[in-house]
């Protein structure tokens, strides 16, 4: 087992057949300042490499390009109305446009949102049910997530959609295997920071041991396909087993528990709560790879806080969007998305880590399933890379000619140093961003 | 790196070969040359059992067809060949659009593919065919491993340990596949779901023993913490209900050990029982339908669970377990006897309401919104009324042994006062009592219901396309091919200068042959329903409302919306169904009710729901027989249910 994470202790548990389970936990001393209210800079004199984190950040439908894409390329670009909330973080972001998603245009089933979504996350053709292969964050998590309490985390906010799997999920373990996001803040809190007594942990261990034993013995009696399904369950049980180890109770002091009640459709409120929890999950090294789905693919949210309630998100991207008024509504909506992204960027930047901040060790990738929303455009996609992990170039607007796959391989291998080597549709690395 | 879909691979393949080979010497020519060309032309998209051309004589074998199946398919095409005049054969004339073909010209005149086709038609016209090769190969019915659906989970916990808290409502939402959320294909277990099981098991086990064994789960009185006899009895009896079959020795040992150590640690007998409940609720034997085993006894338990989960949406009751133990469920007669007992129970209603809700996609209406400026009367309550109306119609037909085709052609409905007002009728005698439509009403059956008409509309206007698609997919079981990638699917905007009816706006679909091929099948079905608006209200004319923009309002705050009333042309037909001209929901319902395709579709939908999977080639005989039975019973739904549960496909287990 690779142990390049010195600021950790390992909690040991004994699994079935005496196999030892290691769960990485951050050493408390290094994580808190004297008052116990924030993650403190390491007191360790020697410079060590802090682990890099990745966030796959998505919101549904597309953008109004003229209000979103900056006109000038290079460092001196002017912030467009949609991107304005990020202006304060100019030095922390890199706008990249011109990315192609060729797999979205291969013949296959589905309306244009579904193939675009499958191509966006996996670089492969929509199957008719789900993504054509594992999503980028999962490819990454398989390489670098193995030592964390959670191999990866999926977090969601807005829930409205037409309800198909391809619309509701950003992360895919594999072809047709969605990893649904946790949408409820207090449940997410409970997973991450819920208190666990040692007695409870021991009890869970013995229960899960028996579940694993039964599942494993069952597998030998099943046909190939059934075996696969039971095996997925076994894998999931193993993941639970790994995550039942709890964080020390001191964490509760700094991470506020979201209320169980409250308006669970108040998306701006939920978005902030989820962003806060995500930031703390990354800060406490519980995971290195997370996906955050602000709204669904072909999302159908309404926007009472923006004053736009006559229609839903997807309808606002078509029809009246061809009028100046409709275009301005879509501008407001997309600006709100950017605001929420900016909130997370700011949050990470406010959390000290090592000699800098959490943002210095994180790479965020902000995407939509389409560029120009009305036209369902899946070439010339516009994305934002944020953070400073691995020395990403920032403060720029770059027009490139690569594919999404090119971007993913560049981020995975040059920024995250994960060594994935390849990804569907990738042909070259994008030297512009590193 | 990009996965090349079959169609593209076929393109490369046939382009290389077809130029060189024109003389056909043996049957393998078809699989090598013509089949790839037909796949490239995407004939299968419509010509399959669930395609829009399902009523024609040409049905492609499944995509994963073996070489043998392809060869026999190629030879059986001789039924579309005229031996005397090969060039006038349907097999040649249709795909080249020499005679009118709904799918248009799939094979271009003068192309290499056309040469290949002609060569094969020529071969079929002259060859003497070996009947062994032309016989369709037998396929075995697939058996799939299913897990408890979320609603089965809730009901099972209620029956097993008295938990009514609907813990599964917290699990990640289930996805629709083949029209239902209970399909095995979509039942992968994600980590989030596994965590949900983990958490639900903890909660359920804790609640079950709050204040002691108040729910009477422990069948004996323990003499102390370590009462081995009572412990074993609990494990055996509770386990047999949780796993829905008797436990084997190693299972008993496993849980006995778990019980003993937890009871000892807590010095409390009940703590042991609680940990067993918590563990069993996470066992694959509880979560998956694994009731069957290799011996005959287990087969009976498998059948017991299949029956109760299909008919009651929950675990077997004691009488059903007893029947399994006696071996009563190993014969069709025994199954019928138990099924009739189950069908007589109230629980069946809830279980089949769920079938109805999924078949008609109630979920889509539950999340629907309407432009409040245009439809101020649209509310959650109205939507609930719409559900209830259709539920009542369905329940009356199914459980009062009515002719189920009335689901499509009824000239009455079960209405609330609000719905009656919406429909422009006098209020019912009591809420949701039967109201007969006036003789000249254009309303009738499911396609005239507020539910259907609203479900298939957009927030501010009806959508003939959505309505047509819904009819094709849900009532005719036809999968309509999606628009090709990259097509702009936007319709022209309505303006003050030129307000257009939906029919006029949809004309754009006919402007390109690619769009027209499919939209000709879809849109016209919706045109006949255009006198009913986006919330199912009758409208003699289409109302187009154009609201002033913010900018216009800035100039003049008193500006009012401009309203245009447009005449609508409601002449319509369902292509593929002969004599299907219609001009109202009522007439559409009558056409559907008497269409063999629609009758067969009802059977298929129930089959999919019952089996947790889509039907395959191997299931065709069962489906044919079920359709026959349904028809002979004059469309009595319970007869169809009984026929399905008695079929081998339903009872059958894995071949072990």
Coordinates of N, CA and C in Angstrom, one line a residue, chain B residues 240-359:
Chain B
X240 N -36.4 -17.3 8.1 CA -37.2 -17.9 7.0 C -38.2 -16.8 6.5
X241 N -38.6 -15.9 7.3 CA -39.4 -14.8 6.8 C -38.6 -13.7 6.1
X242 N -37.5 -13.4 6.6 CA -36.7 -12.4 6.0 C -36.1 -12.8 4.6
X243 N -35.7 -14.1 4.6 CA -35.1 -14.6 3.3 C -36.2 -15.2 2.4
X244 N -37.4 -15.3 3.0 CA -38.6 -15.9 2.3 C -38.4 -17.3 1.8
X245 N -37.6 -18.0 2.6 CA -37.4 -19.5 2.5 C -36.6 -20.0 3.7
X246 N -36.7 -21.3 4.0 CA -36.0 -21.8 5.1 C -34.5 -21.5 5.0
X247 N -33.8 -21.3 6.1 CA -32.4 -21.1 6.1 C -31.6 -22.4 6.1
X248 N -30.4 -22.4 5.5 CA -29.7 -23.7 5.5 C -28.8 -23.6 6.8
X249 N -28.1 -24.8 7.0 CA -27.3 -24.9 8.3 C -26.2 -23.8 8.4
X250 N -25.5 -23.6 7.4 CA -24.4 -22.6 7.5 C -25.0 -21.2 7.8
X251 N -26.1 -20.9 7.2 CA -26.7 -19.6 7.5 C -27.1 -19.5 9.0
X252 N -27.7 -20.6 9.4 CA -28.2 -20.6 10.8 C -27.0 -20.4 11.8
X253 N -25.9 -21.1 11.4 CA -24.6 -21.0 12.2 C -24.1 -19.5 12.2
X254 N -24.1 -18.9 11.1 CA -23.6 -17.6 10.9 C -24.3 -16.6 11.8
X255 N -25.7 -16.6 11.7 CA -26.5 -15.7 12.5 C -26.5 -16.0 13.9
X256 N -26.4 -17.3 14.2 CA -26.5 -17.7 15.6 C -25.2 -17.1 16.3
X257 N -24.1 -17.2 15.6 CA -22.9 -16.7 16.2 C -22.9 -15.2 16.4
X258 N -23.5 -14.5 15.4 CA -23.6 -13.1 15.5 C -24.5 -12.7 16.7
X259 N -25.6 -13.4 16.8 CA -26.5 -13.2 17.9 C -25.9 -13.4 19.3
X260 N -25.2 -14.5 19.4 CA -24.6 -14.9 20.7 C -23.6 -13.9 21.1
X261 N -22.7 -13.4 20.2 CA -21.7 -12.5 20.6 C -22.2 -11.1 21.0
X262 N -23.2 -10.7 20.2 CA -23.8 -9.4 20.5 C -24.6 -9.4 21.8
X263 N -25.3 -10.5 22.0 CA -26.1 -10.6 23.3 C -25.2 -10.7 24.5
X264 N -24.1 -11.4 24.3 CA -23.1 -11.5 25.4 C -22.5 -10.2 25.7
X265 N -22.1 -9.5 24.7 CA -21.4 -8.2 24.8 C -22.3 -7.2 25.6
X266 N -23.6 -7.2 25.3 CA -24.5 -6.3 25.9 C -25.2 -6.9 27.1
X267 N -25.0 -8.1 27.4 CA -25.7 -8.9 28.4 C -27.2 -8.7 28.3
X268 N -27.6 -8.9 27.1 CA -29.0 -8.6 26.8 C -29.4 -9.5 25.6
X269 N -30.4 -10.3 25.8 CA -30.9 -11.2 24.7 C -31.4 -10.4 23.5
X270 N -32.1 -9.4 23.8 CA -32.7 -8.6 22.7 C -31.7 -7.9 21.8
X271 N -30.6 -7.5 22.4 CA -29.5 -6.9 21.6 C -29.0 -7.9 20.5
X272 N -29.1 -9.2 20.9 CA -28.7 -10.2 19.9 C -29.7 -10.3 18.8
X273 N -31.0 -10.3 19.2 CA -32.0 -10.4 18.1 C -31.9 -9.1 17.2
X274 N -31.6 -8.0 17.8 CA -31.6 -6.8 17.0 C -30.5 -6.8 16.0
X275 N -29.3 -7.3 16.4 CA -28.2 -7.3 15.5 C -28.5 -8.3 14.3
X276 N -29.2 -9.4 14.6 CA -29.5 -10.3 13.5 C -30.5 -9.7 12.5
X277 N -31.5 -8.9 13.1 CA -32.4 -8.3 12.2 C -31.6 -7.3 11.3
X278 N -30.7 -6.5 11.9 CA -30.0 -5.5 11.2 C -29.1 -6.2 10.1
X279 N -28.5 -7.3 10.4 CA -27.6 -7.9 9.5 C -28.4 -8.6 8.4
X280 N -29.5 -9.2 8.7 CA -30.3 -9.9 7.7 C -30.9 -8.9 6.7
X281 N -31.3 -7.7 7.2 CA -31.8 -6.7 6.3 C -30.8 -6.2 5.3
X282 N -29.5 -6.5 5.5 CA -28.5 -6.1 4.6 C -28.0 -7.3 3.8
X283 N -28.5 -8.5 4.1 CA -28.1 -9.7 3.4 C -28.6 -9.6 1.9
X284 N -27.7 -10.1 1.0 CA -28.2 -10.2 -0.4 C -29.5 -11.1 -0.5
X285 N -29.6 -12.1 0.5 CA -30.8 -12.9 0.4 C -32.1 -12.2 0.8
X286 N -32.0 -11.1 1.5 CA -33.1 -10.3 1.8 C -33.3 -9.3 0.6
X287 N -32.2 -8.6 0.2 CA -32.3 -7.5 -0.8 C -32.6 -8.0 -2.2
X288 N -32.1 -9.2 -2.5 CA -32.3 -9.7 -3.9 C -33.3 -10.8 -3.8
X289 N -33.9 -11.0 -5.0 CA -34.9 -12.2 -5.1 C -34.1 -13.4 -5.3
X290 N -33.6 -14.0 -4.3 CA -32.8 -15.2 -4.4 C -33.5 -16.4 -3.7
X291 N -34.8 -16.4 -3.7 CA -35.5 -17.3 -2.9 C -35.3 -18.8 -3.4
X292 N -35.0 -18.9 -4.7 CA -35.0 -20.2 -5.3 C -33.7 -20.9 -5.0
X293 N -33.7 -22.2 -5.1 CA -32.5 -23.0 -4.9 C -32.6 -24.1 -5.9
X294 N -31.7 -25.1 -5.8 CA -31.7 -26.2 -6.8 C -32.8 -27.2 -6.5
X295 N -33.1 -27.4 -5.2 CA -34.1 -28.5 -4.9 C -35.6 -28.0 -5.1
X296 N -36.4 -28.9 -5.4 CA -37.8 -28.6 -5.7 C -38.5 -27.7 -4.6
X297 N -38.1 -27.9 -3.3 CA -38.7 -27.2 -2.3 C -38.5 -25.7 -2.4
X298 N -37.2 -25.4 -2.8 CA -36.9 -23.9 -3.0 C -37.7 -23.3 -4.2
X299 N -37.9 -24.2 -5.2 CA -38.6 -23.6 -6.3 C -40.0 -23.1 -5.9
X300 N -40.6 -23.9 -5.0 CA -41.9 -23.5 -4.5 C -41.8 -22.1 -3.7
X301 N -40.7 -21.9 -3.0 CA -40.6 -20.6 -2.3 C -40.3 -19.5 -3.3
X302 N -39.6 -19.8 -4.4 CA -39.4 -18.8 -5.4 C -40.7 -18.4 -6.0
X303 N -41.5 -19.3 -6.3 CA -42.8 -19.0 -6.9 C -43.7 -18.2 -5.9
X304 N -43.6 -18.6 -4.6 CA -44.4 -17.9 -3.6 C -44.0 -16.4 -3.6
X305 N -42.7 -16.1 -3.6 CA -42.3 -14.7 -3.6 C -42.6 -14.0 -4.9
X306 N -42.5 -14.7 -6.0 CA -42.8 -14.0 -7.3 C -44.3 -13.6 -7.3
X307 N -45.1 -14.6 -6.8 CA -46.6 -14.3 -6.8 C -46.8 -13.1 -5.8
X308 N -46.3 -13.1 -4.6 CA -46.7 -12.1 -3.7 C -46.1 -10.8 -4.1
X309 N -44.9 -10.7 -4.6 CA -44.3 -9.4 -5.0 C -45.0 -8.9 -6.2
X310 N -45.4 -9.8 -7.1 CA -46.1 -9.2 -8.3 C -47.6 -8.8 -7.9
X311 N -48.3 -9.6 -7.2 CA -49.7 -9.4 -6.9 C -49.9 -8.5 -5.7
X312 N -49.0 -8.5 -4.8 CA -49.2 -7.7 -3.6 C -48.1 -6.6 -3.3
X313 N -47.0 -6.7 -4.1 CA -45.9 -5.8 -3.9 C -45.2 -6.0 -2.5
X314 N -45.4 -7.2 -2.0 CA -44.7 -7.4 -0.7 C -44.5 -8.9 -0.5
X315 N -43.9 -9.3 0.6 CA -43.5 -10.6 0.9 C -44.7 -11.5 1.1
X316 N -44.5 -12.9 0.9 CA -45.6 -13.8 1.1 C -46.2 -13.7 2.5
X317 N -47.5 -14.0 2.6 CA -48.1 -14.2 4.0 C -47.9 -15.6 4.4
X318 N -48.3 -15.9 5.6 CA -48.1 -17.2 6.2 C -48.8 -18.3 5.3
X319 N -50.0 -18.0 4.8 CA -50.7 -19.0 4.0 C -49.9 -19.4 2.7
X320 N -49.3 -18.4 2.2 CA -48.5 -18.6 1.0 C -47.2 -19.4 1.3
X321 N -46.6 -19.1 2.4 CA -45.4 -19.8 2.8 C -45.8 -21.3 3.1
X322 N -47.0 -21.5 3.7 CA -47.5 -22.8 4.0 C -47.7 -23.6 2.7
X323 N -48.3 -22.9 1.7 CA -48.6 -23.5 0.4 C -47.2 -23.9 -0.3
X324 N -46.2 -23.1 -0.1 CA -44.9 -23.4 -0.7 C -44.4 -24.6 0.0
X325 N -44.5 -24.7 1.3 CA -44.0 -25.8 2.1 C -44.6 -27.1 1.7
X326 N -45.9 -27.0 1.5 CA -46.7 -28.2 1.0 C -46.4 -28.7 -0.4
X327 N -45.7 -27.8 -1.1 CA -45.4 -28.1 -2.5 C -46.6 -27.7 -3.4
X328 N -47.6 -27.0 -2.9 CA -48.7 -26.6 -3.7 C -48.4 -25.7 -4.9
X329 N -47.3 -25.1 -4.9 CA -47.0 -24.1 -5.9 C -46.2 -24.6 -7.0
X330 N -46.1 -26.0 -7.1 CA -45.3 -26.6 -8.2 C -46.2 -26.9 -9.4
X331 N -47.5 -26.7 -9.3 CA -48.3 -27.0 -10.4 C -49.1 -25.7 -10.8
X332 N -49.5 -25.6 -12.1 CA -50.2 -24.5 -12.5 C -51.5 -24.3 -11.7
X333 N -52.2 -25.5 -11.4 CA -53.4 -25.4 -10.7 C -53.2 -24.8 -9.3
X334 N -52.2 -25.3 -8.6 CA -51.9 -24.7 -7.3 C -51.6 -23.3 -7.4
X335 N -50.8 -22.9 -8.4 CA -50.5 -21.4 -8.5 C -51.8 -20.6 -8.8
X336 N -52.7 -21.2 -9.6 CA -53.9 -20.5 -9.9 C -54.8 -20.3 -8.6
X337 N -54.8 -21.4 -7.8 CA -55.6 -21.3 -6.6 C -55.1 -20.2 -5.6
X338 N -53.7 -20.2 -5.4 CA -53.2 -19.2 -4.6 C -53.3 -17.8 -5.2
X339 N -53.1 -17.7 -6.5 CA -53.3 -16.4 -7.1 C -54.6 -15.8 -6.9
X340 N -55.6 -16.6 -7.1 CA -57.0 -16.1 -6.9 C -57.2 -15.7 -5.5
X341 N -56.6 -16.4 -4.5 CA -56.7 -15.9 -3.2 C -56.1 -14.6 -3.0
X342 N -54.9 -14.4 -3.6 CA -54.2 -13.1 -3.4 C -55.0 -12.0 -4.1
X343 N -55.5 -12.3 -5.3 CA -56.2 -11.3 -6.1 C -57.5 -10.8 -5.3
X344 N -58.0 -11.6 -4.5 CA -59.2 -11.2 -3.8 C -58.9 -10.3 -2.6
X345 N -57.6 -10.1 -2.3 CA -57.2 -9.3 -1.2 C -57.0 -7.8 -1.7
X346 N -57.4 -6.9 -0.8 CA -57.2 -5.5 -1.0 C -55.8 -5.1 -1.5
X347 N -54.8 -5.8 -1.0 CA -53.4 -5.4 -1.3 C -53.2 -5.3 -2.8
X348 N -53.9 -6.2 -3.5 CA -53.7 -6.2 -4.9 C -53.9 -4.9 -5.6
X349 N -54.9 -4.1 -5.1 CA -55.3 -2.9 -5.7 C -54.1 -1.9 -5.7
X350 N -53.5 -1.8 -4.5 CA -52.3 -0.9 -4.4 C -51.2 -1.4 -5.3
X351 N -51.0 -2.7 -5.4 CA -49.9 -3.2 -6.2 C -50.1 -2.8 -7.7
X352 N -51.4 -3.0 -8.1 CA -51.6 -2.7 -9.6 C -51.8 -1.2 -9.8
X353 N -52.2 -0.4 -8.8 CA -52.1 1.0 -9.0 C -50.7 1.5 -9.3
X354 N -49.7 0.8 -8.7 CA -48.3 1.1 -9.0 C -48.0 0.8 -10.4
X355 N -48.5 -0.4 -10.9 CA -48.3 -0.7 -12.3 C -48.9 0.4 -13.2
X356 N -50.1 0.9 -12.9 CA -50.7 1.9 -13.7 C -49.9 3.2 -13.6
X357 N -49.5 3.6 -12.4 CA -48.8 4.8 -12.3 C -47.5 4.8 -13.1
X358 N -46.8 3.7 -13.1 CA -45.6 3.6 -13.9 C -45.9 3.6 -15.4
X359 N -46.8 2.8 -15.8 CA -47.2 2.6 -17.2 C -47.5 4.0 -17.8

